[in-house]
């Protein structure tokens, strides 16, 4: 070894160039007018938009909003999941418009959500039961006809109670 070698004058070994210690060292020793920031894979200059991560705030907010929905209620929630899964978190500040488009895609998929249709199985069973009856065998079949006429087929899953009430009305009229 060289007797004049002073290892105290050497820099610190950086095993992780993205560590806060490396950035702190650069900031401490920066020349006037030079601003170091955490980059994607390494510290970089504040003006270096290609090596600074894009702002994913809008993406994170869109995902948080989407996750508040009960996916079991929607026929097309898979579109929201696809938009979320398409998020690429490696984009730089120079590619911010692409990141903003990812947030917009999630928001658009949420806005396009449509409820699943209500389950009309019980209504169909009650209608089948009513249709099996011969109305001429009864003095007054009007309540059954009214209950059948009251069936509305455009209900969604959030209106399941109303659909179940239709089935019950038919059953009650038959009884």
GROMACS .gro file of N, CA and C in nm:
model
  525
    1UNK      N    1   0.082  -0.119   0.000
    1UNK     CA    2   0.000   0.000   0.000
    1UNK      C    3   0.087   0.126   0.000
    2UNK      N    4   0.033   0.227  -0.062
    2UNK     CA    5   0.100   0.356  -0.071
    2UNK      C    6   0.091   0.425   0.066
    3UNK      N    7   0.205   0.461   0.127
    3UNK     CA    8   0.201   0.524   0.260
    3UNK      C    9   0.138   0.663   0.255
    4UNK      N   10   0.133   0.726   0.138
    4UNK     CA   11   0.072   0.859   0.128
    4UNK      C   12  -0.079   0.853   0.102
    5UNK      N   13  -0.133   0.732   0.086
    5UNK     CA   14  -0.277   0.716   0.057
    5UNK      C   15  -0.359   0.743   0.183
    6UNK      N   16  -0.454   0.833   0.171
    6UNK     CA   17  -0.542   0.866   0.284
    6UNK      C   18  -0.684   0.829   0.245
    7UNK      N   19  -0.733   0.718   0.296
    7UNK     CA   20  -0.867   0.672   0.257
    7UNK      C   21  -0.977   0.761   0.310
    8UNK      N   22  -0.949   0.847   0.404
    8UNK     CA   23  -1.049   0.941   0.454
    8UNK      C   24  -1.088   1.044   0.348
    9UNK      N   25  -1.005   1.060   0.247
    9UNK     CA   26  -1.035   1.155   0.139
    9UNK      C   27  -1.116   1.091   0.027
   10UNK      N   28  -1.139   0.961   0.036
   10UNK     CA   29  -1.215   0.889  -0.066
   10UNK      C   30  -1.364   0.909  -0.043
   11UNK      N   31  -1.440   0.890  -0.147
   11UNK     CA   32  -1.585   0.897  -0.135
   11UNK      C   33  -1.639   0.770  -0.072
   12UNK      N   34  -1.765   0.771  -0.046
   12UNK     CA   35  -1.833   0.656   0.011
   12UNK      C   36  -1.877   0.565  -0.102
   13UNK      N   37  -1.866   0.436  -0.083
   13UNK     CA   38  -1.910   0.339  -0.182
   13UNK      C   39  -2.062   0.343  -0.188
   14UNK      N   40  -2.115   0.354  -0.306
   14UNK     CA   41  -2.260   0.357  -0.324
   14UNK      C   42  -2.303   0.224  -0.383
   15UNK      N   43  -2.368   0.141  -0.301
   15UNK     CA   44  -2.420   0.015  -0.352
   15UNK      C   45  -2.560   0.035  -0.410
   16UNK      N   46  -2.626   0.141  -0.367
   16UNK     CA   47  -2.758   0.172  -0.418
   16UNK      C   48  -2.758   0.319  -0.457
   17UNK      N   49  -2.745   0.346  -0.584
   17UNK     CA   50  -2.728   0.484  -0.631
   17UNK      C   51  -2.856   0.566  -0.614
   18UNK      N   52  -2.969   0.499  -0.586
   18UNK     CA   53  -3.093   0.572  -0.563
   18UNK      C   54  -3.116   0.600  -0.415
   19UNK      N   55  -3.023   0.562  -0.330
   19UNK     CA   56  -3.043   0.582  -0.186
   19UNK      C   57  -3.045   0.731  -0.152
   20UNK      N   58  -3.112   0.762  -0.043
   20UNK     CA   59  -3.121   0.901   0.003
   20UNK      C   60  -2.984   0.955   0.040
   21UNK      N   61  -2.893   0.870   0.085
   21UNK     CA   62  -2.758   0.914   0.121
   21UNK      C   63  -2.682   0.968   0.001
   22UNK      N   64  -2.697   0.903  -0.113
   22UNK     CA   65  -2.628   0.950  -0.234
   22UNK      C   66  -2.681   1.088  -0.273
   23UNK      N   67  -2.813   1.102  -0.272
   23UNK     CA   68  -2.873   1.231  -0.306
   23UNK      C   69  -2.831   1.338  -0.206
   24UNK      N   70  -2.829   1.303  -0.078
   24UNK     CA   71  -2.788   1.399   0.025
   24UNK      C   72  -2.643   1.444   0.002
   25UNK      N   73  -2.558   1.351  -0.034
   25UNK     CA   74  -2.419   1.385  -0.062
   25UNK      C   75  -2.406   1.479  -0.181
   26UNK      N   76  -2.484   1.454  -0.284
   26UNK     CA   77  -2.482   1.541  -0.401
   26UNK      C   78  -2.534   1.681  -0.367
   27UNK      N   79  -2.639   1.685  -0.288
   27UNK     CA   80  -2.695   1.815  -0.249
   27UNK      C   81  -2.597   1.895  -0.164
   28UNK      N   82  -2.529   1.825  -0.075
   28UNK     CA   83  -2.431   1.890   0.014
   28UNK      C   84  -2.316   1.948  -0.065
   29UNK      N   85  -2.275   1.880  -0.170
   29UNK     CA   86  -2.157   1.921  -0.245
   29UNK      C   87  -2.189   1.986  -0.379
   30UNK      N   88  -2.314   2.023  -0.400
   30UNK     CA   89  -2.355   2.080  -0.529
   30UNK      C   90  -2.297   2.220  -0.549
   31UNK      N   91  -2.267   2.248  -0.672
   31UNK     CA   92  -2.219   2.382  -0.710
   31UNK      C   93  -2.338   2.479  -0.702
   32UNK      N   94  -2.310   2.604  -0.693
   32UNK     CA   95  -2.414   2.706  -0.690
   32UNK      C   96  -2.497   2.697  -0.818
   33UNK      N   97  -2.628   2.699  -0.802
   33UNK     CA   98  -2.717   2.695  -0.917
   33UNK      C   99  -2.752   2.554  -0.963
   34UNK      N  100  -2.691   2.454  -0.903
   34UNK     CA  101  -2.719   2.314  -0.940
   34UNK      C  102  -2.813   2.256  -0.836
   35UNK      N  103  -2.925   2.201  -0.882
   35UNK     CA  104  -3.020   2.139  -0.791
   35UNK      C  105  -3.036   1.993  -0.829
   36UNK      N  106  -2.999   1.907  -0.737
   36UNK     CA  107  -3.012   1.763  -0.757
   36UNK      C  108  -3.147   1.718  -0.704
   37UNK      N  109  -3.210   1.621  -0.771
   37UNK     CA  110  -3.336   1.561  -0.726
   37UNK      C  111  -3.327   1.409  -0.744
   38UNK      N  112  -3.416   1.340  -0.675
   38UNK     CA  113  -3.422   1.195  -0.691
   38UNK      C  114  -3.475   1.165  -0.830
   39UNK      N  115  -3.404   1.086  -0.904
   39UNK     CA  116  -3.447   1.047  -1.037
   39UNK      C  117  -3.509   0.909  -1.036
   40UNK      N  118  -3.542   0.858  -1.151
   40UNK     CA  119  -3.603   0.725  -1.162
   40UNK      C  120  -3.505   0.617  -1.117
   41UNK      N  121  -3.384   0.619  -1.175
   41UNK     CA  122  -3.285   0.517  -1.141
   41UNK      C  123  -3.163   0.574  -1.069
   42UNK      N  124  -3.156   0.706  -1.060
   42UNK     CA  125  -3.040   0.771  -1.000
   42UNK      C  126  -3.071   0.918  -0.978
   43UNK      N  127  -2.998   0.984  -0.890
   43UNK     CA  128  -3.018   1.128  -0.875
   43UNK      C  129  -2.987   1.198  -1.008
   44UNK      N  130  -3.054   1.307  -1.031
   44UNK     CA  131  -3.035   1.380  -1.155
   44UNK      C  132  -3.058   1.528  -1.132
   45UNK      N  133  -3.035   1.607  -1.233
   45UNK     CA  134  -3.057   1.751  -1.222
   45UNK      C  135  -3.207   1.780  -1.227
   46UNK      N  136  -3.249   1.884  -1.161
   46UNK     CA  137  -3.391   1.918  -1.153
   46UNK      C  138  -3.454   1.944  -1.289
   47UNK      N  139  -3.378   1.984  -1.387
   47UNK     CA  140  -3.431   2.013  -1.520
   47UNK      C  141  -3.438   1.890  -1.610
   48UNK      N  142  -3.388   1.776  -1.564
   48UNK     CA  143  -3.377   1.654  -1.645
   48UNK      C  144  -3.508   1.576  -1.644
   49UNK      N  145  -3.605   1.621  -1.722
   49UNK     CA  146  -3.738   1.560  -1.719
   49UNK      C  147  -3.742   1.415  -1.770
   50UNK      N  148  -3.638   1.371  -1.837
   50UNK     CA  149  -3.635   1.233  -1.887
   50UNK      C  150  -3.596   1.132  -1.779
   51UNK      N  151  -3.537   1.180  -1.670
   51UNK     CA  152  -3.492   1.089  -1.565
   51UNK      C  153  -3.560   1.114  -1.431
   52UNK      N  154  -3.666   1.195  -1.432
   52UNK     CA  155  -3.748   1.219  -1.313
   52UNK      C  156  -3.882   1.152  -1.338
   53UNK      N  157  -3.933   1.084  -1.238
   53UNK     CA  158  -4.059   1.012  -1.251
   53UNK      C  159  -4.175   1.109  -1.278
   54UNK      N  160  -4.266   1.064  -1.358
   54UNK     CA  161  -4.388   1.142  -1.385
   54UNK      C  162  -4.470   1.151  -1.256
   55UNK      N  163  -4.563   1.243  -1.253
   55UNK     CA  164  -4.652   1.261  -1.138
   55UNK      C  165  -4.773   1.167  -1.156
   56UNK      N  166  -4.783   1.072  -1.067
   56UNK     CA  167  -4.890   0.973  -1.075
   56UNK      C  168  -5.006   1.003  -0.979
   57UNK      N  169  -5.014   1.126  -0.929
   57UNK     CA  170  -5.119   1.163  -0.835
   57UNK      C  171  -5.258   1.138  -0.893
   58UNK      N  172  -5.282   1.183  -1.015
   58UNK     CA  173  -5.414   1.166  -1.077
   58UNK      C  174  -5.445   1.019  -1.099
   59UNK      N  175  -5.345   0.941  -1.134
   59UNK     CA  176  -5.365   0.795  -1.152
   59UNK      C  177  -5.403   0.733  -1.018
   60UNK      N  178  -5.330   0.768  -0.913
   60UNK     CA  179  -5.359   0.711  -0.781
   60UNK      C  180  -5.498   0.750  -0.732
   61UNK      N  181  -5.539   0.874  -0.758
   61UNK     CA  182  -5.673   0.918  -0.720
   61UNK      C  183  -5.780   0.846  -0.800
   62UNK      N  184  -5.756   0.825  -0.928
   62UNK     CA  185  -5.852   0.753  -1.012
   62UNK      C  186  -5.867   0.608  -0.967
   63UNK      N  187  -5.756   0.546  -0.932
   63UNK     CA  188  -5.760   0.407  -0.883
   63UNK      C  189  -5.836   0.402  -0.751
   64UNK      N  190  -5.807   0.494  -0.660
   64UNK     CA  191  -5.876   0.496  -0.531
   64UNK      C  192  -6.027   0.514  -0.550
   65UNK      N  193  -6.065   0.601  -0.641
   65UNK     CA  194  -6.208   0.622  -0.669
   65UNK      C  195  -6.271   0.496  -0.728
   66UNK      N  196  -6.200   0.430  -0.817
   66UNK     CA  197  -6.252   0.308  -0.882
   66UNK      C  198  -6.269   0.195  -0.782
   67UNK      N  199  -6.178   0.186  -0.686
   67UNK     CA  200  -6.183   0.077  -0.589
   67UNK      C  201  -6.294   0.093  -0.488
   68UNK      N  202  -6.361   0.207  -0.485
   68UNK     CA  203  -6.474   0.228  -0.394
   68UNK      C  204  -6.600   0.162  -0.447
   69UNK      N  205  -6.601   0.126  -0.575
   69UNK     CA  206  -6.718   0.064  -0.635
   69UNK      C  207  -6.719  -0.085  -0.605
   70UNK      N  208  -6.837  -0.141  -0.581
   70UNK     CA  209  -6.852  -0.285  -0.560
   70UNK      C  210  -6.858  -0.352  -0.697
   71UNK      N  211  -6.747  -0.414  -0.735
   71UNK     CA  212  -6.739  -0.470  -0.870
   71UNK      C  213  -6.844  -0.578  -0.896
   72UNK      N  214  -6.897  -0.638  -0.793
   72UNK     CA  215  -6.999  -0.742  -0.811
   72UNK      C  216  -7.130  -0.686  -0.867
   73UNK      N  217  -7.149  -0.555  -0.859
   73UNK     CA  218  -7.274  -0.494  -0.906
   73UNK      C  219  -7.272  -0.455  -1.053
   74UNK      N  220  -7.155  -0.458  -1.115
   74UNK     CA  221  -7.142  -0.401  -1.250
   74UNK      C  222  -7.108  -0.508  -1.354
   75UNK      N  223  -7.172  -0.496  -1.467
   75UNK     CA  224  -7.150  -0.594  -1.574
   75UNK      C  225  -7.017  -0.570  -1.646
   76UNK      N  226  -6.964  -0.450  -1.638
   76UNK     CA  227  -6.843  -0.417  -1.712
   76UNK      C  228  -6.730  -0.366  -1.623
   77UNK      N  229  -6.724  -0.409  -1.498
   77UNK     CA  230  -6.616  -0.365  -1.410
   77UNK      C  231  -6.479  -0.414  -1.460
   78UNK      N  232  -6.479  -0.518  -1.541
   78UNK     CA  233  -6.353  -0.568  -1.599
   78UNK      C  234  -6.284  -0.459  -1.681
   79UNK      N  235  -6.360  -0.368  -1.740
   79UNK     CA  236  -6.301  -0.257  -1.815
   79UNK      C  237  -6.222  -0.165  -1.722
   80UNK      N  238  -6.274  -0.144  -1.602
   80UNK     CA  239  -6.204  -0.062  -1.503
   80UNK      C  240  -6.075  -0.132  -1.461
   81UNK      N  241  -6.086  -0.262  -1.434
   81UNK     CA  242  -5.968  -0.339  -1.395
   81UNK      C  243  -5.862  -0.338  -1.506
   82UNK      N  244  -5.906  -0.346  -1.630
   82UNK     CA  245  -5.812  -0.343  -1.742
   82UNK      C  246  -5.740  -0.208  -1.749
   83UNK      N  247  -5.813  -0.100  -1.727
   83UNK     CA  248  -5.752   0.033  -1.729
   83UNK      C  249  -5.652   0.048  -1.615
   84UNK      N  250  -5.685  -0.007  -1.499
   84UNK     CA  251  -5.592  -0.002  -1.386
   84UNK      C  252  -5.468  -0.087  -1.415
   85UNK      N  253  -5.489  -0.205  -1.470
   85UNK     CA  254  -5.376  -0.294  -1.500
   85UNK      C  255  -5.287  -0.240  -1.612
   86UNK      N  256  -5.339  -0.148  -1.692
   86UNK     CA  257  -5.260  -0.090  -1.802
   86UNK      C  258  -5.168   0.023  -1.755
   87UNK      N  259  -5.177   0.059  -1.627
   87UNK     CA  260  -5.093   0.168  -1.577
   87UNK      C  261  -4.947   0.124  -1.580
   88UNK      N  262  -4.864   0.207  -1.641
   88UNK     CA  263  -4.720   0.184  -1.650
   88UNK      C  264  -4.653   0.286  -1.560
   89UNK      N  265  -4.595   0.240  -1.452
   89UNK     CA  266  -4.537   0.329  -1.351
   89UNK      C  267  -4.390   0.361  -1.377
   90UNK      N  268  -4.344   0.340  -1.499
   90UNK     CA  269  -4.204   0.369  -1.533
   90UNK      C  270  -4.189   0.496  -1.616
   91UNK      N  271  -4.295   0.570  -1.632
   91UNK     CA  272  -4.291   0.688  -1.719
   91UNK      C  273  -4.217   0.804  -1.652
   92UNK      N  274  -4.151   0.882  -1.735
   92UNK     CA  275  -4.076   0.998  -1.686
   92UNK      C  276  -4.163   1.123  -1.694
   93UNK      N  277  -4.113   1.230  -1.636
   93UNK     CA  278  -4.182   1.358  -1.640
   93UNK      C  279  -4.206   1.404  -1.784
   94UNK      N  280  -4.117   1.366  -1.874
   94UNK     CA  281  -4.132   1.401  -2.015
   94UNK      C  282  -4.251   1.329  -2.078
   95UNK      N  283  -4.295   1.223  -2.015
   95UNK     CA  284  -4.407   1.143  -2.066
   95UNK      C  285  -4.534   1.165  -1.984
   96UNK      N  286  -4.544   1.279  -1.917
   96UNK     CA  287  -4.657   1.307  -1.828
   96UNK      C  288  -4.791   1.296  -1.899
   97UNK      N  289  -4.797   1.336  -2.024
   97UNK     CA  290  -4.925   1.330  -2.096
   97UNK      C  291  -4.975   1.186  -2.106
   98UNK      N  292  -4.883   1.090  -2.119
   98UNK     CA  293  -4.922   0.949  -2.123
   98UNK      C  294  -4.976   0.905  -1.988
   99UNK      N  295  -4.916   0.953  -1.881
   99UNK     CA  296  -4.963   0.919  -1.746
   99UNK      C  297  -5.101   0.981  -1.723
  100UNK      N  298  -5.118   1.105  -1.767
  100UNK     CA  299  -5.249   1.170  -1.754
  100UNK      C  300  -5.355   1.093  -1.832
  101UNK      N  301  -5.318   1.039  -1.947
  101UNK     CA  302  -5.411   0.960  -2.027
  101UNK      C  303  -5.450   0.831  -1.955
  102UNK      N  304  -5.357   0.774  -1.878
  102UNK     CA  305  -5.388   0.654  -1.800
  102UNK      C  306  -5.494   0.687  -1.695
  103UNK      N  307  -5.478   0.800  -1.628
  103UNK     CA  308  -5.577   0.843  -1.528
  103UNK      C  309  -5.712   0.867  -1.595
  104UNK      N  310  -5.710   0.931  -1.711
  104UNK     CA  311  -5.834   0.958  -1.785
  104UNK      C  312  -5.903   0.828  -1.826
  105UNK      N  313  -5.825   0.728  -1.864
  105UNK     CA  314  -5.883   0.599  -1.906
  105UNK      C  315  -5.953   0.531  -1.790
  106UNK      N  316  -5.893   0.538  -1.672
  106UNK     CA  317  -5.957   0.479  -1.553
  106UNK      C  318  -6.086   0.553  -1.522
  107UNK      N  319  -6.079   0.685  -1.522
  107UNK     CA  320  -6.197   0.767  -1.493
  107UNK      C  321  -6.308   0.741  -1.594
  108UNK      N  322  -6.273   0.730  -1.721
  108UNK     CA  323  -6.373   0.703  -1.826
  108UNK      C  324  -6.436   0.566  -1.807
  109UNK      N  325  -6.356   0.468  -1.770
  109UNK     CA  326  -6.410   0.333  -1.747
  109UNK      C  327  -6.506   0.333  -1.628
  110UNK      N  328  -6.475   0.411  -1.526
  110UNK     CA  329  -6.564   0.421  -1.410
  110UNK      C  330  -6.695   0.488  -1.451
  111UNK      N  331  -6.685   0.596  -1.529
  111UNK     CA  332  -6.806   0.667  -1.573
  111UNK      C  333  -6.894   0.578  -1.662
  112UNK      N  334  -6.834   0.482  -1.729
  112UNK     CA  335  -6.910   0.395  -1.821
  112UNK      C  336  -6.966   0.270  -1.751
  113UNK      N  337  -6.946   0.260  -1.620
  113UNK     CA  338  -6.996   0.142  -1.549
  113UNK      C  339  -7.147   0.130  -1.562
  114UNK      N  340  -7.193   0.009  -1.584
  114UNK     CA  341  -7.337  -0.018  -1.590
  114UNK      C  342  -7.370  -0.133  -1.496
  115UNK      N  343  -7.482  -0.114  -1.426
  115UNK     CA  344  -7.524  -0.218  -1.332
  115UNK      C  345  -7.561  -0.346  -1.406
  116UNK      N  346  -7.542  -0.457  -1.338
  116UNK     CA  347  -7.591  -0.584  -1.389
  116UNK      C  348  -7.743  -0.580  -1.386
  117UNK      N  349  -7.804  -0.663  -1.470
  117UNK     CA  350  -7.949  -0.675  -1.469
  117UNK      C  351  -7.994  -0.746  -1.341
  118UNK      N  352  -8.114  -0.714  -1.299
  118UNK     CA  353  -8.172  -0.785  -1.185
  118UNK      C  354  -8.198  -0.930  -1.223
  119UNK      N  355  -8.209  -1.016  -1.125
  119UNK     CA  356  -8.235  -1.158  -1.147
  119UNK      C  357  -8.387  -1.179  -1.147
  120UNK      N  358  -8.439  -1.220  -1.260
  120UNK     CA  359  -8.583  -1.240  -1.276
  120UNK      C  360  -8.622  -1.388  -1.264
  121UNK      N  361  -8.537  -1.470  -1.209
  121UNK     CA  362  -8.565  -1.614  -1.198
  121UNK      C  363  -8.694  -1.641  -1.123
  122UNK      N  364  -8.714  -1.575  -1.009
  122UNK     CA  365  -8.835  -1.597  -0.929
  122UNK      C  366  -8.959  -1.545  -1.002
  123UNK      N  367  -8.944  -1.434  -1.070
  123UNK     CA  368  -9.056  -1.378  -1.147
  123UNK      C  369  -9.094  -1.474  -1.259
  124UNK      N  370  -8.995  -1.526  -1.331
  124UNK     CA  371  -9.023  -1.619  -1.440
  124UNK      C  372  -9.090  -1.746  -1.389
  125UNK      N  373  -9.046  -1.793  -1.273
  125UNK     CA  374  -9.108  -1.914  -1.214
  125UNK      C  375  -9.253  -1.885  -1.176
  126UNK      N  376  -9.280  -1.767  -1.121
  126UNK     CA  377  -9.417  -1.731  -1.083
  126UNK      C  378  -9.504  -1.714  -1.207
  127UNK      N  379  -9.449  -1.654  -1.312
  127UNK     CA  380  -9.524  -1.638  -1.438
  127UNK      C  381  -9.557  -1.774  -1.498
  128UNK      N  382  -9.460  -1.864  -1.496
  128UNK     CA  383  -9.483  -1.999  -1.548
  128UNK      C  384  -9.594  -2.068  -1.469
  129UNK      N  385  -9.592  -2.051  -1.339
  129UNK     CA  386  -9.694  -2.109  -1.252
  129UNK      C  387  -9.832  -2.049  -1.286
  130UNK      N  388  -9.836  -1.917  -1.306
  130UNK     CA  389  -9.963  -1.851  -1.339
  130UNK      C  390 -10.013  -1.894  -1.477
  131UNK      N  391  -9.922  -1.909  -1.572
  131UNK     CA  392  -9.962  -1.949  -1.708
  131UNK      C  393 -10.010  -2.093  -1.713
  132UNK      N  394  -9.971  -2.173  -1.616
  132UNK     CA  395 -10.016  -2.312  -1.611
  132UNK      C  396 -10.160  -2.323  -1.562
  133UNK      N  397 -10.212  -2.216  -1.505
  133UNK     CA  398 -10.350  -2.217  -1.455
  133UNK      C  399 -10.447  -2.185  -1.569
  134UNK      N  400 -10.566  -2.241  -1.561
  134UNK     CA  401 -10.673  -2.211  -1.656
  134UNK      C  402 -10.761  -2.106  -1.590
  135UNK      N  403 -10.757  -1.983  -1.642
  135UNK     CA  404 -10.831  -1.875  -1.577
  135UNK      C  405 -10.981  -1.901  -1.572
  136UNK      N  406 -11.031  -1.986  -1.660
  136UNK     CA  407 -11.174  -2.019  -1.659
  136UNK      C  408 -11.214  -2.103  -1.539
  137UNK      N  409 -11.115  -2.159  -1.470
  137UNK     CA  410 -11.144  -2.239  -1.351
  137UNK      C  411 -11.166  -2.152  -1.227
  138UNK      N  412 -11.153  -2.020  -1.243
  138UNK     CA  413 -11.160  -1.929  -1.128
  138UNK      C  414 -11.267  -1.824  -1.149
  139UNK      N  415 -11.335  -1.784  -1.039
  139UNK     CA  416 -11.438  -1.680  -1.045
  139UNK      C  417 -11.376  -1.546  -1.080
  140UNK      N  418 -11.257  -1.517  -1.019
  140UNK     CA  419 -11.191  -1.387  -1.041
  140UNK      C  420 -11.041  -1.410  -1.059
  141UNK      N  421 -10.997  -1.393  -1.180
  141UNK     CA  422 -10.855  -1.413  -1.214
  141UNK      C  423 -10.786  -1.277  -1.235
  142UNK      N  424 -10.858  -1.168  -1.207
  142UNK     CA  425 -10.808  -1.033  -1.238
  142UNK      C  426 -10.683  -0.997  -1.156
  143UNK      N  427 -10.673  -1.042  -1.033
  143UNK     CA  428 -10.556  -1.010  -0.950
  143UNK      C  429 -10.430  -1.072  -1.010
  144UNK      N  430 -10.442  -1.194  -1.063
  144UNK     CA  431 -10.328  -1.261  -1.126
  144UNK      C  432 -10.288  -1.186  -1.252
  145UNK      N  433 -10.388  -1.148  -1.334
  145UNK     CA  434 -10.360  -1.071  -1.456
  145UNK      C  435 -10.293  -0.938  -1.423
  146UNK      N  436 -10.341  -0.871  -1.320
  146UNK     CA  437 -10.284  -0.742  -1.280
  146UNK      C  438 -10.140  -0.760  -1.234
  147UNK      N  439 -10.115  -0.865  -1.157
  147UNK     CA  440  -9.978  -0.890  -1.110
  147UNK      C  441  -9.886  -0.922  -1.228
  148UNK      N  442  -9.935  -0.997  -1.325
  148UNK     CA  443  -9.856  -1.028  -1.445
  148UNK      C  444  -9.829  -0.902  -1.527
  149UNK      N  445  -9.931  -0.816  -1.539
  149UNK     CA  446  -9.916  -0.692  -1.616
  149UNK      C  447  -9.822  -0.593  -1.546
  150UNK      N  448  -9.804  -0.607  -1.417
  150UNK     CA  449  -9.720  -0.514  -1.340
  150UNK      C  450  -9.570  -0.547  -1.350
  151UNK      N  451  -9.539  -0.661  -1.414
  151UNK     CA  452  -9.398  -0.699  -1.428
  151UNK      C  453  -9.327  -0.602  -1.522
  152UNK      N  454  -9.217  -0.548  -1.473
  152UNK     CA  455  -9.134  -0.456  -1.552
  152UNK      C  456  -8.998  -0.523  -1.567
  153UNK      N  457  -8.949  -0.533  -1.689
  153UNK     CA  458  -8.828  -0.611  -1.718
  153UNK      C  459  -8.699  -0.527  -1.728
  154UNK      N  460  -8.701  -0.403  -1.688
  154UNK     CA  461  -8.581  -0.320  -1.706
  154UNK      C  462  -8.508  -0.288  -1.575
  155UNK      N  463  -8.529  -0.365  -1.473
  155UNK     CA  464  -8.468  -0.338  -1.343
  155UNK      C  465  -8.323  -0.388  -1.339
  156UNK      N  466  -8.242  -0.317  -1.264
  156UNK     CA  467  -8.103  -0.361  -1.247
  156UNK      C  468  -8.083  -0.422  -1.109
  157UNK      N  469  -7.963  -0.466  -1.084
  157UNK     CA  470  -7.932  -0.540  -0.962
  157UNK      C  471  -7.959  -0.460  -0.834
  158UNK      N  472  -7.952  -0.328  -0.842
  158UNK     CA  473  -7.980  -0.246  -0.723
  158UNK      C  474  -8.129  -0.238  -0.694
  159UNK      N  475  -8.211  -0.286  -0.788
  159UNK     CA  476  -8.356  -0.285  -0.772
  159UNK      C  477  -8.411  -0.427  -0.754
  160UNK      N  478  -8.325  -0.517  -0.708
  160UNK     CA  479  -8.364  -0.657  -0.692
  160UNK      C  480  -8.484  -0.673  -0.600
  161UNK      N  481  -8.494  -0.592  -0.495
  161UNK     CA  482  -8.608  -0.602  -0.403
  161UNK      C  483  -8.740  -0.579  -0.476
  162UNK      N  484  -8.741  -0.484  -0.569
  162UNK     CA  485  -8.862  -0.457  -0.647
  162UNK      C  486  -8.898  -0.577  -0.735
  163UNK      N  487  -8.797  -0.640  -0.793
  163UNK     CA  488  -8.820  -0.757  -0.878
  163UNK      C  489  -8.873  -0.872  -0.794
  164UNK      N  490  -8.814  -0.892  -0.678
  164UNK     CA  491  -8.862  -0.998  -0.588
  164UNK      C  492  -9.006  -0.970  -0.544
  165UNK      N  493  -9.040  -0.842  -0.526
  165UNK     CA  494  -9.177  -0.804  -0.490
  165UNK      C  495  -9.274  -0.839  -0.603
  166UNK      N  496  -9.230  -0.826  -0.727
  166UNK     CA  497  -9.315  -0.865  -0.841
  166UNK      C  498  -9.347  -1.013  -0.835
  167UNK      N  499  -9.245  -1.093  -0.807
  167UNK     CA  500  -9.265  -1.238  -0.798
  167UNK      C  501  -9.362  -1.271  -0.684
  168UNK      N  502  -9.344  -1.204  -0.572
  168UNK     CA  503  -9.432  -1.227  -0.457
  168UNK      C  504  -9.575  -1.186  -0.489
  169UNK      N  505  -9.592  -1.074  -0.560
  169UNK     CA  506  -9.726  -1.028  -0.597
  169UNK      C  507  -9.797  -1.131  -0.684
  170UNK      N  508  -9.725  -1.192  -0.776
  170UNK     CA  509  -9.785  -1.296  -0.862
  170UNK      C  510  -9.822  -1.417  -0.776
  171UNK      N  511  -9.731  -1.460  -0.691
  171UNK     CA  512  -9.757  -1.575  -0.602
  171UNK      C  513  -9.878  -1.546  -0.512
  172UNK      N  514  -9.883  -1.426  -0.454
  172UNK     CA  515  -9.995  -1.390  -0.366
  172UNK      C  516 -10.126  -1.390  -0.444
  173UNK      N  517 -10.123  -1.339  -0.566
  173UNK     CA  518 -10.246  -1.334  -0.647
  173UNK      C  519 -10.292  -1.476  -0.682
  174UNK      N  520 -10.197  -1.563  -0.709
  174UNK     CA  521 -10.232  -1.702  -0.740
  174UNK      C  522 -10.295  -1.768  -0.618
  175UNK      N  523 -10.237  -1.743  -0.502
  175UNK     CA  524 -10.289  -1.802  -0.378
  175UNK      C  525 -10.424  -1.746  -0.343
   0.00000   0.00000   0.00000
